[in-house]
Amino acid sequence: MKTWIWLICLTAVAVTAETPQEDPALELLNYFRDPEPHITLKPKLTTADRIKGHGYPAETHQTITEDGYIITMFRIPYSHKLQNQDKYRPIVLIQHGLFSSSDGWMLNGPNDGIGFNLADAGYDVWFGNARGNTYNRHHVSRSINHPYFWRFSWHEIGHYDIAAMIDYALARNGQGQESIHYIGHSQGTTVYFTLMSTRPEYNGKIKTAHMLAPVAYMSNMEDKLVKTLAPYLGHHNVYSALFNDQEFLPHNELFTKLAYNACAPGSRVHGLCNSIGYMLEGPETNSNTSVFPILAETHPAGCSTNQICHYMQEQQSGCFCLYDFGVAKNLDVYGHPLPPAYPVELITSLVHLWYSDNDDLAAVEDVERLAQKLPNKVMHHMEDPTWAHGDFSTHKEVKKYINDPIIDIMEAYEKDLLNV
């Protein structure tokens, strides 16, 4: 409630600042007496709008998963700088983390955003979205107001959503390509491990995969909030039962528009959004400070509470396992009282693991444990001891340390294909 009041006041102040002929205090009271005629909110920008705003061509696509969720994807089909629309353009799919969306890859702008860098390197760039976030709130038969819509964890996002995105991008590209490059951050890595281990035939559709802050095993993670809540939500009990099958941080169109109008570049209170970013990230953040206003406009993007519970289960069990429904349902679904472990040894695609010492969600020990089970991996340890979980997407030098090295690896792979 406090957040709502703050955003309404912030928006009202931003508007009253443009009408100096009347006392701002009196004008603000008018908004609360009768807000509808006075506050005109600009529509929220989509990922496609942001792409076009930087001069790149943008497309919006939708596909339907095997279990009926309608998935929205955004695409930079070619680079306006290269004018390479008639040339071969390898496909790359980029997948966001928990609480995020494709908007997360827009934060760094055209110079440091990995999607823009890839487009300028000649790639056909696709931005995925997980079911339940800002862009994926539709199903062929279920209403978002029914608990059944939210009865999914990141298992279904990997098993169904990522599979549907890969297949759609391959079909839509129109160049007869049979495989793609993949980049995922945080949950975007978890869902990759899920798909490739439960449907190993999809490994053949991957050229290179880049896991930024990979999350699978979580025994050694140091996030205080997770460690506090996991003993309650990481088990099948009354707490998790009350928490399950709901939207977490519910998406609200008015809230989103208020945040966008308050934090948009033309707003008189734009600077306050930087302050919010500093409060969230801390004074020693490595993030490019220009990302904070856009982050406030677009995040959190929403998810299912089951995604959170599934991660809590991972932390408590020390196992990278399927969802724990409780003994009775586990026996019915899995034929065993405990959920089975994901067979990550079946992930034969080339996996690059990008990890760091200061990541409180993807501990080095947990990443190394995962690496021991992967048959085809390359380790990329970040030398900077302060490199944190979010730095893989918002670091002020992310282009130098992440984007360019990934593109070099992908380019080397593509050159080897040509020489075969």
Short mmCIF file of C-alpha atoms in Angstrom, two decimals:
data_model
loop_
_atom_site.label_atom_id
_atom_site.label_comp_id
_atom_site.label_asym_id
_atom_site.label_seq_id
_atom_site.Cartn_x
_atom_site.Cartn_y
_atom_site.Cartn_z
CA MET A 1 0.00 0.00 0.00
CA LYS A 2 2.82 2.40 0.83
CA THR A 3 4.34 1.76 -2.60
CA TRP A 4 1.06 2.61 -4.30
CA ILE A 5 0.76 5.89 -2.37
CA TRP A 6 4.37 6.78 -3.15
CA LEU A 7 3.89 6.18 -6.86
CA ILE A 8 0.62 8.14 -7.04
CA CYS A 9 2.22 11.06 -5.22
CA LEU A 10 5.32 10.83 -7.40
CA THR A 11 3.27 10.87 -10.58
CA ALA A 12 1.08 13.70 -9.36
CA VAL A 13 4.10 15.79 -8.40
CA ALA A 14 5.64 15.12 -11.82
CA VAL A 15 2.47 16.39 -13.51
CA THR A 16 1.96 19.40 -11.22
CA ALA A 17 5.52 20.48 -11.92
CA GLU A 18 4.41 21.15 -15.47
CA THR A 19 1.56 23.50 -14.36
CA PRO A 20 3.27 26.24 -12.30
CA GLN A 21 0.38 28.69 -12.59
CA GLU A 22 -1.29 27.07 -9.54
CA ASP A 23 0.03 26.28 -6.10
CA PRO A 24 1.46 22.70 -6.42
CA ALA A 25 0.10 21.76 -3.00
CA LEU A 26 -3.45 22.76 -3.98
CA GLU A 27 -3.06 21.06 -7.36
CA LEU A 28 -1.95 17.84 -5.67
CA LEU A 29 -5.12 17.89 -3.55
CA ASN A 30 -7.17 18.14 -6.73
CA TYR A 31 -5.65 14.89 -7.99
CA PHE A 32 -6.74 13.01 -4.91
CA ARG A 33 -10.24 14.53 -4.97
CA ASP A 34 -10.83 13.54 -8.59
CA PRO A 35 -7.78 11.83 -10.12
CA GLU A 36 -9.27 10.51 -13.37
CA PRO A 37 -9.62 13.82 -15.30
CA HIS A 38 -6.26 15.14 -14.15
CA ILE A 39 -3.74 12.31 -14.50
CA THR A 40 -3.06 11.21 -18.05
CA LEU A 41 -0.63 8.30 -18.03
CA LYS A 42 1.56 7.49 -20.99
CA PRO A 43 1.30 3.84 -22.04
CA LYS A 44 4.03 1.53 -20.82
CA LEU A 45 6.77 0.77 -23.31
CA THR A 46 7.17 -2.86 -24.36
CA THR A 47 10.45 -4.58 -25.17
CA ALA A 48 9.69 -4.02 -28.86
CA ASP A 49 9.17 -0.29 -28.23
CA ARG A 50 12.52 -0.07 -26.48
CA ILE A 51 14.28 -1.92 -29.30
CA LYS A 52 12.75 0.39 -31.91
CA GLY A 53 13.64 3.40 -29.77
CA HIS A 54 17.30 2.55 -30.31
CA GLY A 55 16.84 2.35 -34.08
CA TYR A 56 16.75 -1.44 -34.42
CA PRO A 57 14.00 -3.38 -36.19
CA ALA A 58 11.76 -5.17 -33.69
CA GLU A 59 9.17 -7.91 -33.95
CA THR A 60 6.67 -9.37 -31.47
CA HIS A 61 5.86 -13.08 -31.74
CA GLN A 62 3.65 -15.53 -29.87
CA THR A 63 3.74 -19.29 -29.63
CA ILE A 64 1.68 -21.81 -27.65
CA THR A 65 3.24 -24.42 -25.38
CA GLU A 66 2.16 -28.05 -25.30
CA ASP A 67 0.21 -27.35 -22.10
CA GLY A 68 -1.59 -24.30 -23.48
CA TYR A 69 0.34 -21.25 -22.26
CA ILE A 70 0.66 -18.41 -24.77
CA ILE A 71 4.28 -17.23 -24.83
CA THR A 72 5.39 -13.82 -26.12
CA MET A 73 8.83 -13.37 -27.61
CA PHE A 74 10.58 -10.31 -28.99
CA ARG A 75 13.03 -10.32 -31.86
CA ILE A 76 15.74 -8.19 -33.41
CA PRO A 77 15.78 -9.92 -36.82
CA TYR A 78 18.82 -8.05 -38.14
CA SER A 79 20.98 -5.00 -37.53
CA HIS A 80 20.05 -1.71 -39.17
CA LYS A 81 23.76 -0.89 -39.04
CA LEU A 82 24.71 -3.97 -41.07
CA GLN A 83 21.58 -4.14 -43.26
CA ASN A 84 22.10 -7.92 -43.18
CA GLN A 85 18.46 -9.00 -43.48
CA ASP A 86 19.26 -11.04 -46.61
CA LYS A 87 22.33 -12.74 -45.13
CA TYR A 88 22.76 -15.83 -42.96
CA ARG A 89 22.07 -14.85 -39.34
CA PRO A 90 22.62 -17.50 -36.64
CA ILE A 91 19.82 -17.67 -34.07
CA VAL A 92 20.39 -16.83 -30.41
CA LEU A 93 17.75 -17.09 -27.66
CA ILE A 94 18.25 -14.97 -24.53
CA GLN A 95 16.30 -15.90 -21.37
CA HIS A 96 15.80 -13.77 -18.26
CA GLY A 97 15.91 -14.64 -14.56
CA LEU A 98 13.33 -14.83 -11.77
CA PHE A 99 11.06 -11.76 -11.32
CA SER A 100 12.28 -10.48 -14.67
CA SER A 101 11.23 -10.37 -18.33
CA SER A 102 12.68 -9.53 -21.73
CA ASP A 103 12.75 -5.90 -20.53
CA GLY A 104 15.67 -6.86 -18.32
CA TRP A 105 17.91 -7.15 -21.38
CA MET A 106 17.04 -3.56 -22.35
CA LEU A 107 18.53 -2.02 -19.21
CA ASN A 108 22.02 -1.36 -20.59
CA GLY A 109 20.88 0.22 -23.84
CA PRO A 110 22.31 -0.32 -27.32
CA ASN A 111 25.99 0.06 -26.45
CA ASP A 112 26.21 -2.49 -23.63
CA GLY A 113 23.06 -4.59 -24.02
CA ILE A 114 24.00 -8.10 -25.09
CA GLY A 115 21.04 -8.41 -27.46
CA PHE A 116 22.04 -5.27 -29.34
CA ASN A 117 25.68 -6.36 -29.41
CA LEU A 118 24.64 -9.72 -30.87
CA ALA A 119 22.47 -8.08 -33.52
CA ASP A 120 25.41 -5.90 -34.57
CA ALA A 121 27.55 -9.04 -34.76
CA GLY A 122 25.15 -10.48 -37.34
CA TYR A 123 22.81 -12.64 -35.23
CA ASP A 124 19.06 -13.21 -35.30
CA VAL A 125 18.27 -12.28 -31.68
CA TRP A 126 15.25 -13.60 -29.75
CA PHE A 127 14.26 -12.52 -26.22
CA GLY A 128 12.20 -15.08 -24.33
CA ASN A 129 9.61 -14.59 -21.59
CA ALA A 130 8.56 -17.11 -18.95
CA ARG A 131 4.91 -17.95 -18.37
CA GLY A 132 3.23 -15.74 -15.78
CA ASN A 133 5.36 -12.63 -16.25
CA THR A 134 4.29 -9.24 -17.65
CA TYR A 135 4.03 -10.52 -21.21
CA ASN A 136 2.73 -14.05 -20.62
CA ARG A 137 -0.59 -13.84 -18.83
CA HIS A 138 -2.75 -15.86 -21.20
CA HIS A 139 -3.68 -19.50 -21.64
CA VAL A 140 -5.86 -21.18 -24.23
CA SER A 141 -8.41 -22.18 -21.56
CA ARG A 142 -7.35 -21.01 -18.08
CA SER A 143 -7.97 -17.63 -16.51
CA ILE A 144 -5.15 -15.88 -14.62
CA ASN A 145 -7.67 -15.51 -11.79
CA HIS A 146 -7.79 -19.27 -11.27
CA PRO A 147 -5.13 -21.06 -9.17
CA TYR A 148 -4.66 -23.63 -11.93
CA PHE A 149 -3.11 -20.96 -14.15
CA TRP A 150 -0.37 -20.46 -11.55
CA ARG A 151 0.18 -24.18 -10.88
CA PHE A 152 3.68 -24.28 -12.38
CA SER A 153 7.27 -23.85 -11.28
CA TRP A 154 10.42 -23.27 -13.28
CA HIS A 155 10.22 -26.95 -14.23
CA GLU A 156 7.34 -26.23 -16.62
CA ILE A 157 9.07 -23.08 -17.88
CA GLY A 158 12.03 -25.20 -18.92
CA HIS A 159 10.21 -28.34 -20.03
CA TYR A 160 7.56 -26.53 -22.09
CA ASP A 161 8.26 -22.80 -22.56
CA ILE A 162 11.92 -22.96 -23.58
CA ALA A 163 11.25 -25.92 -25.85
CA ALA A 164 8.43 -24.00 -27.57
CA MET A 165 10.63 -20.92 -27.99
CA ILE A 166 13.49 -22.89 -29.53
CA ASP A 167 11.20 -24.65 -31.98
CA TYR A 168 9.41 -21.43 -32.92
CA ALA A 169 12.61 -19.45 -33.51
CA LEU A 170 14.03 -22.23 -35.69
CA ALA A 171 10.86 -22.40 -37.77
CA ARG A 172 10.40 -18.61 -38.04
CA ASN A 173 13.99 -17.83 -39.01
CA GLY A 174 13.39 -19.27 -42.47
CA GLN A 175 17.00 -20.14 -43.21
CA GLY A 176 16.80 -23.86 -42.55
CA GLN A 177 18.78 -23.68 -39.33
CA GLU A 178 18.56 -26.71 -37.06
CA SER A 179 20.20 -25.35 -33.90
CA ILE A 180 20.64 -22.15 -31.92
CA HIS A 181 22.89 -20.43 -29.40
CA TYR A 182 21.41 -19.91 -25.92
CA ILE A 183 22.13 -17.35 -23.20
CA GLY A 184 20.44 -17.50 -19.80
CA HIS A 185 20.81 -15.62 -16.54
CA SER A 186 19.99 -17.15 -13.13
CA GLN A 187 16.56 -18.82 -13.57
CA GLY A 188 17.31 -18.66 -17.30
CA THR A 189 20.04 -21.21 -16.56
CA THR A 190 17.89 -23.39 -14.30
CA VAL A 191 15.24 -23.79 -16.99
CA TYR A 192 17.94 -24.71 -19.52
CA PHE A 193 19.27 -27.49 -17.28
CA THR A 194 15.68 -28.64 -16.77
CA LEU A 195 14.88 -28.90 -20.48
CA MET A 196 18.14 -30.45 -21.58
CA SER A 197 18.04 -33.14 -18.87
CA THR A 198 14.35 -34.06 -19.15
CA ARG A 199 14.15 -33.82 -22.95
CA PRO A 200 17.72 -34.64 -23.98
CA GLU A 201 16.81 -34.60 -27.68
CA TYR A 202 16.90 -30.79 -27.43
CA ASN A 203 20.66 -30.91 -26.87
CA GLY A 204 20.94 -31.48 -30.61
CA LYS A 205 19.30 -28.09 -31.18
CA ILE A 206 22.00 -26.19 -29.27
CA LYS A 207 25.26 -24.85 -30.68
CA THR A 208 26.64 -23.16 -27.56
CA ALA A 209 24.92 -22.40 -24.25
CA HIS A 210 26.06 -19.67 -21.88
CA MET A 211 24.95 -19.92 -18.27
CA LEU A 212 25.35 -16.56 -16.48
CA ALA A 213 25.25 -17.09 -12.69
CA PRO A 214 24.12 -20.74 -13.06
CA VAL A 215 21.62 -21.93 -10.46
CA ALA A 216 20.99 -25.65 -9.94
CA TYR A 217 22.44 -26.88 -6.65
CA MET A 218 21.93 -24.36 -3.83
CA SER A 219 23.40 -25.92 -0.67
CA ASN A 220 26.10 -23.27 -0.27
CA MET A 221 24.23 -20.16 -1.36
CA GLU A 222 24.39 -17.23 1.07
CA ASP A 223 21.27 -15.20 0.25
CA LYS A 224 19.86 -14.25 3.65
CA LEU A 225 16.23 -14.03 2.57
CA VAL A 226 16.26 -17.49 1.00
CA LYS A 227 18.03 -19.03 3.98
CA THR A 228 15.47 -17.44 6.31
CA LEU A 229 12.38 -18.55 4.40
CA ALA A 230 13.55 -21.90 3.03
CA PRO A 231 13.02 -23.87 6.29
CA TYR A 232 9.33 -22.90 6.04
CA LEU A 233 8.63 -22.81 2.31
CA GLY A 234 11.13 -25.45 1.22
CA HIS A 235 9.10 -28.36 2.55
CA HIS A 236 5.63 -29.74 1.91
CA ASN A 237 3.84 -28.28 4.92
CA VAL A 238 1.09 -25.86 5.90
CA TYR A 239 3.26 -22.84 5.05
CA SER A 240 4.02 -23.91 1.50
CA ALA A 241 0.44 -25.15 1.03
CA LEU A 242 -0.89 -21.66 1.81
CA PHE A 243 1.76 -20.06 -0.42
CA ASN A 244 1.42 -22.34 -3.48
CA ASP A 245 -0.43 -21.77 -6.77
CA GLN A 246 -0.58 -17.97 -6.64
CA GLU A 247 0.84 -15.04 -8.49
CA PHE A 248 3.75 -13.51 -6.61
CA LEU A 249 4.15 -9.72 -6.74
CA PRO A 250 1.03 -9.50 -8.89
CA HIS A 251 1.22 -7.55 -12.10
CA ASN A 252 -1.01 -4.48 -12.11
CA GLU A 253 -1.40 -2.31 -15.20
CA LEU A 254 -1.98 0.91 -13.25
CA PHE A 255 1.00 0.22 -10.98
CA THR A 256 3.17 -0.44 -14.04
CA LYS A 257 2.06 2.75 -15.77
CA LEU A 258 2.62 4.79 -12.62
CA ALA A 259 6.15 3.43 -12.29
CA TYR A 260 6.85 4.10 -15.96
CA ASN A 261 5.55 7.67 -15.84
CA ALA A 262 7.42 8.45 -12.62
CA CYS A 263 10.73 7.02 -13.83
CA ALA A 264 10.58 7.94 -17.54
CA PRO A 265 13.38 10.26 -18.71
CA GLY A 266 11.04 13.25 -19.11
CA SER A 267 9.68 13.02 -15.56
CA ARG A 268 10.55 15.78 -13.10
CA VAL A 269 11.15 13.15 -10.43
CA HIS A 270 13.30 10.90 -12.62
CA GLY A 271 16.25 11.28 -10.24
CA LEU A 272 14.37 9.64 -7.39
CA CYS A 273 14.40 6.36 -9.31
CA ASN A 274 18.19 6.37 -9.15
CA SER A 275 17.88 6.72 -5.39
CA ILE A 276 15.64 3.66 -5.28
CA GLY A 277 18.26 1.75 -7.25
CA TYR A 278 20.96 2.70 -4.79
CA MET A 279 18.77 1.54 -1.89
CA LEU A 280 18.28 -1.84 -3.57
CA GLU A 281 21.81 -2.35 -4.87
CA GLY A 282 23.83 -0.59 -2.18
CA PRO A 283 26.52 2.11 -2.47
CA GLU A 284 29.18 -0.33 -3.71
CA THR A 285 27.18 -1.63 -6.65
CA ASN A 286 28.98 -2.45 -9.89
CA SER A 287 25.85 -1.74 -11.92
CA ASN A 288 25.66 0.98 -14.51
CA THR A 289 23.56 3.56 -12.65
CA SER A 290 21.58 4.38 -15.80
CA VAL A 291 19.80 1.02 -15.46
CA PHE A 292 17.99 1.95 -12.22
CA PRO A 293 15.14 4.03 -13.67
CA ILE A 294 14.34 1.41 -16.34
CA LEU A 295 14.58 -1.30 -13.67
CA ALA A 296 12.03 0.58 -11.56
CA GLU A 297 9.76 0.95 -14.60
CA THR A 298 9.73 -2.72 -15.52
CA HIS A 299 10.48 -4.87 -12.46
CA PRO A 300 9.40 -7.04 -10.77
CA ALA A 301 7.64 -8.66 -13.73
CA GLY A 302 5.71 -11.31 -11.80
CA CYS A 303 5.92 -15.08 -11.38
CA SER A 304 4.25 -18.03 -9.65
CA THR A 305 4.83 -18.67 -5.96
CA ASN A 306 5.65 -22.25 -6.95
CA GLN A 307 8.83 -21.05 -8.64
CA ILE A 308 9.97 -19.62 -5.33
CA CYS A 309 8.99 -22.75 -3.41
CA HIS A 310 10.88 -24.94 -5.89
CA TYR A 311 14.07 -22.94 -5.28
CA MET A 312 13.49 -23.14 -1.53
CA GLN A 313 13.20 -26.93 -1.86
CA GLU A 314 16.54 -27.00 -3.69
CA GLN A 315 18.21 -25.08 -0.88
CA GLN A 316 16.80 -27.37 1.80
CA SER A 317 17.33 -30.71 0.09
CA GLY A 318 20.74 -30.01 -1.40
CA CYS A 319 19.41 -31.75 -4.50
CA PHE A 320 18.69 -30.48 -8.00
CA CYS A 321 15.35 -32.25 -8.10
CA LEU A 322 11.90 -32.04 -9.61
CA TYR A 323 9.13 -30.35 -7.62
CA ASP A 324 8.26 -31.94 -4.27
CA PHE A 325 4.46 -32.30 -4.06
CA GLY A 326 4.50 -34.29 -0.83
CA VAL A 327 4.66 -38.05 -0.39
CA ALA A 328 1.15 -38.89 -1.63
CA LYS A 329 1.30 -36.90 -4.86
CA ASN A 330 4.98 -37.76 -5.41
CA LEU A 331 4.01 -41.43 -5.44
CA ASP A 332 1.29 -40.70 -7.96
CA VAL A 333 3.43 -38.46 -10.22
CA TYR A 334 6.90 -39.98 -9.84
CA GLY A 335 6.20 -43.45 -8.43
CA HIS A 336 8.45 -42.62 -5.49
CA PRO A 337 7.95 -40.75 -2.18
CA LEU A 338 10.72 -38.29 -3.06
CA PRO A 339 11.08 -36.28 -6.28
CA PRO A 340 13.80 -37.61 -8.62
CA ALA A 341 16.99 -35.69 -9.34
CA TYR A 342 17.37 -34.07 -12.73
CA PRO A 343 19.69 -36.29 -14.83
CA VAL A 344 22.08 -33.46 -15.70
CA GLU A 345 24.59 -35.98 -17.00
CA LEU A 346 22.31 -36.20 -20.05
CA ILE A 347 23.09 -32.58 -20.95
CA THR A 348 25.49 -33.19 -23.82
CA SER A 349 25.30 -29.71 -25.39
CA LEU A 350 28.31 -27.43 -25.01
CA VAL A 351 27.71 -25.47 -21.78
CA HIS A 352 29.77 -22.44 -20.76
CA LEU A 353 29.44 -21.70 -17.03
CA TRP A 354 30.07 -18.04 -16.07
CA TYR A 355 30.33 -17.68 -12.28
CA SER A 356 31.88 -15.54 -9.54
CA ASP A 357 32.99 -15.50 -5.90
CA ASN A 358 30.59 -12.76 -4.75
CA ASP A 359 27.40 -14.36 -6.04
CA ASP A 360 25.07 -14.98 -3.09
CA LEU A 361 22.71 -17.17 -5.14
CA ALA A 362 25.13 -19.23 -7.23
CA ALA A 363 27.97 -20.24 -4.91
CA VAL A 364 31.24 -21.39 -6.44
CA GLU A 365 30.99 -24.77 -4.66
CA ASP A 366 27.53 -25.37 -6.10
CA VAL A 367 28.58 -24.41 -9.62
CA GLU A 368 31.59 -26.71 -9.39
CA ARG A 369 29.36 -29.54 -8.15
CA LEU A 370 27.15 -29.10 -11.20
CA ALA A 371 30.17 -28.90 -13.51
CA GLN A 372 31.40 -32.29 -12.30
CA LYS A 373 28.23 -33.87 -13.66
CA LEU A 374 28.14 -32.07 -17.02
CA PRO A 375 29.93 -34.02 -19.76
CA ASN A 376 30.62 -31.04 -22.04
CA LYS A 377 31.36 -27.79 -20.20
CA VAL A 378 33.76 -24.85 -20.10
CA MET A 379 34.34 -22.87 -16.89
CA HIS A 380 34.60 -19.07 -16.86
CA HIS A 381 35.44 -17.79 -13.38
CA MET A 382 35.16 -14.00 -13.00
CA GLU A 383 38.41 -12.58 -11.62
CA ASP A 384 36.77 -9.56 -9.98
CA PRO A 385 36.10 -10.59 -6.33
CA THR A 386 33.21 -8.10 -6.11
CA TRP A 387 31.34 -9.47 -9.15
CA ALA A 388 27.79 -10.20 -7.92
CA HIS A 389 24.74 -12.11 -9.18
CA GLY A 390 23.16 -9.22 -11.05
CA ASP A 391 26.44 -8.02 -12.55
CA PHE A 392 26.20 -10.60 -15.32
CA SER A 393 23.52 -8.43 -16.89
CA THR A 394 23.97 -4.90 -15.49
CA HIS A 395 27.70 -4.47 -14.71
CA LYS A 396 29.13 -1.18 -15.92
CA GLU A 397 31.71 -3.15 -17.97
CA VAL A 398 29.50 -6.09 -18.91
CA LYS A 399 30.31 -5.66 -22.60
CA LYS A 400 34.02 -6.11 -21.98
CA TYR A 401 33.82 -9.03 -19.56
CA ILE A 402 30.68 -10.89 -20.68
CA ASN A 403 29.18 -9.79 -24.00
CA ASP A 404 32.30 -9.62 -26.14
CA PRO A 405 33.79 -12.91 -24.85
CA ILE A 406 30.47 -14.73 -25.45
CA ILE A 407 30.24 -13.32 -28.98
CA ASP A 408 33.84 -14.40 -29.64
CA ILE A 409 32.98 -17.96 -28.57
CA MET A 410 29.89 -18.01 -30.77
CA GLU A 411 31.81 -16.58 -33.71
CA ALA A 412 34.50 -19.24 -33.36
CA TYR A 413 31.80 -21.92 -33.36
CA GLU A 414 30.18 -20.49 -36.50
CA LYS A 415 33.55 -20.31 -38.30
CA ASP A 416 34.23 -23.95 -37.44
CA LEU A 417 30.85 -24.87 -38.97
CA LEU A 418 31.82 -23.17 -42.21
CA ASN A 419 35.10 -25.06 -42.32
CA VAL A 420 33.49 -28.48 -41.86
#
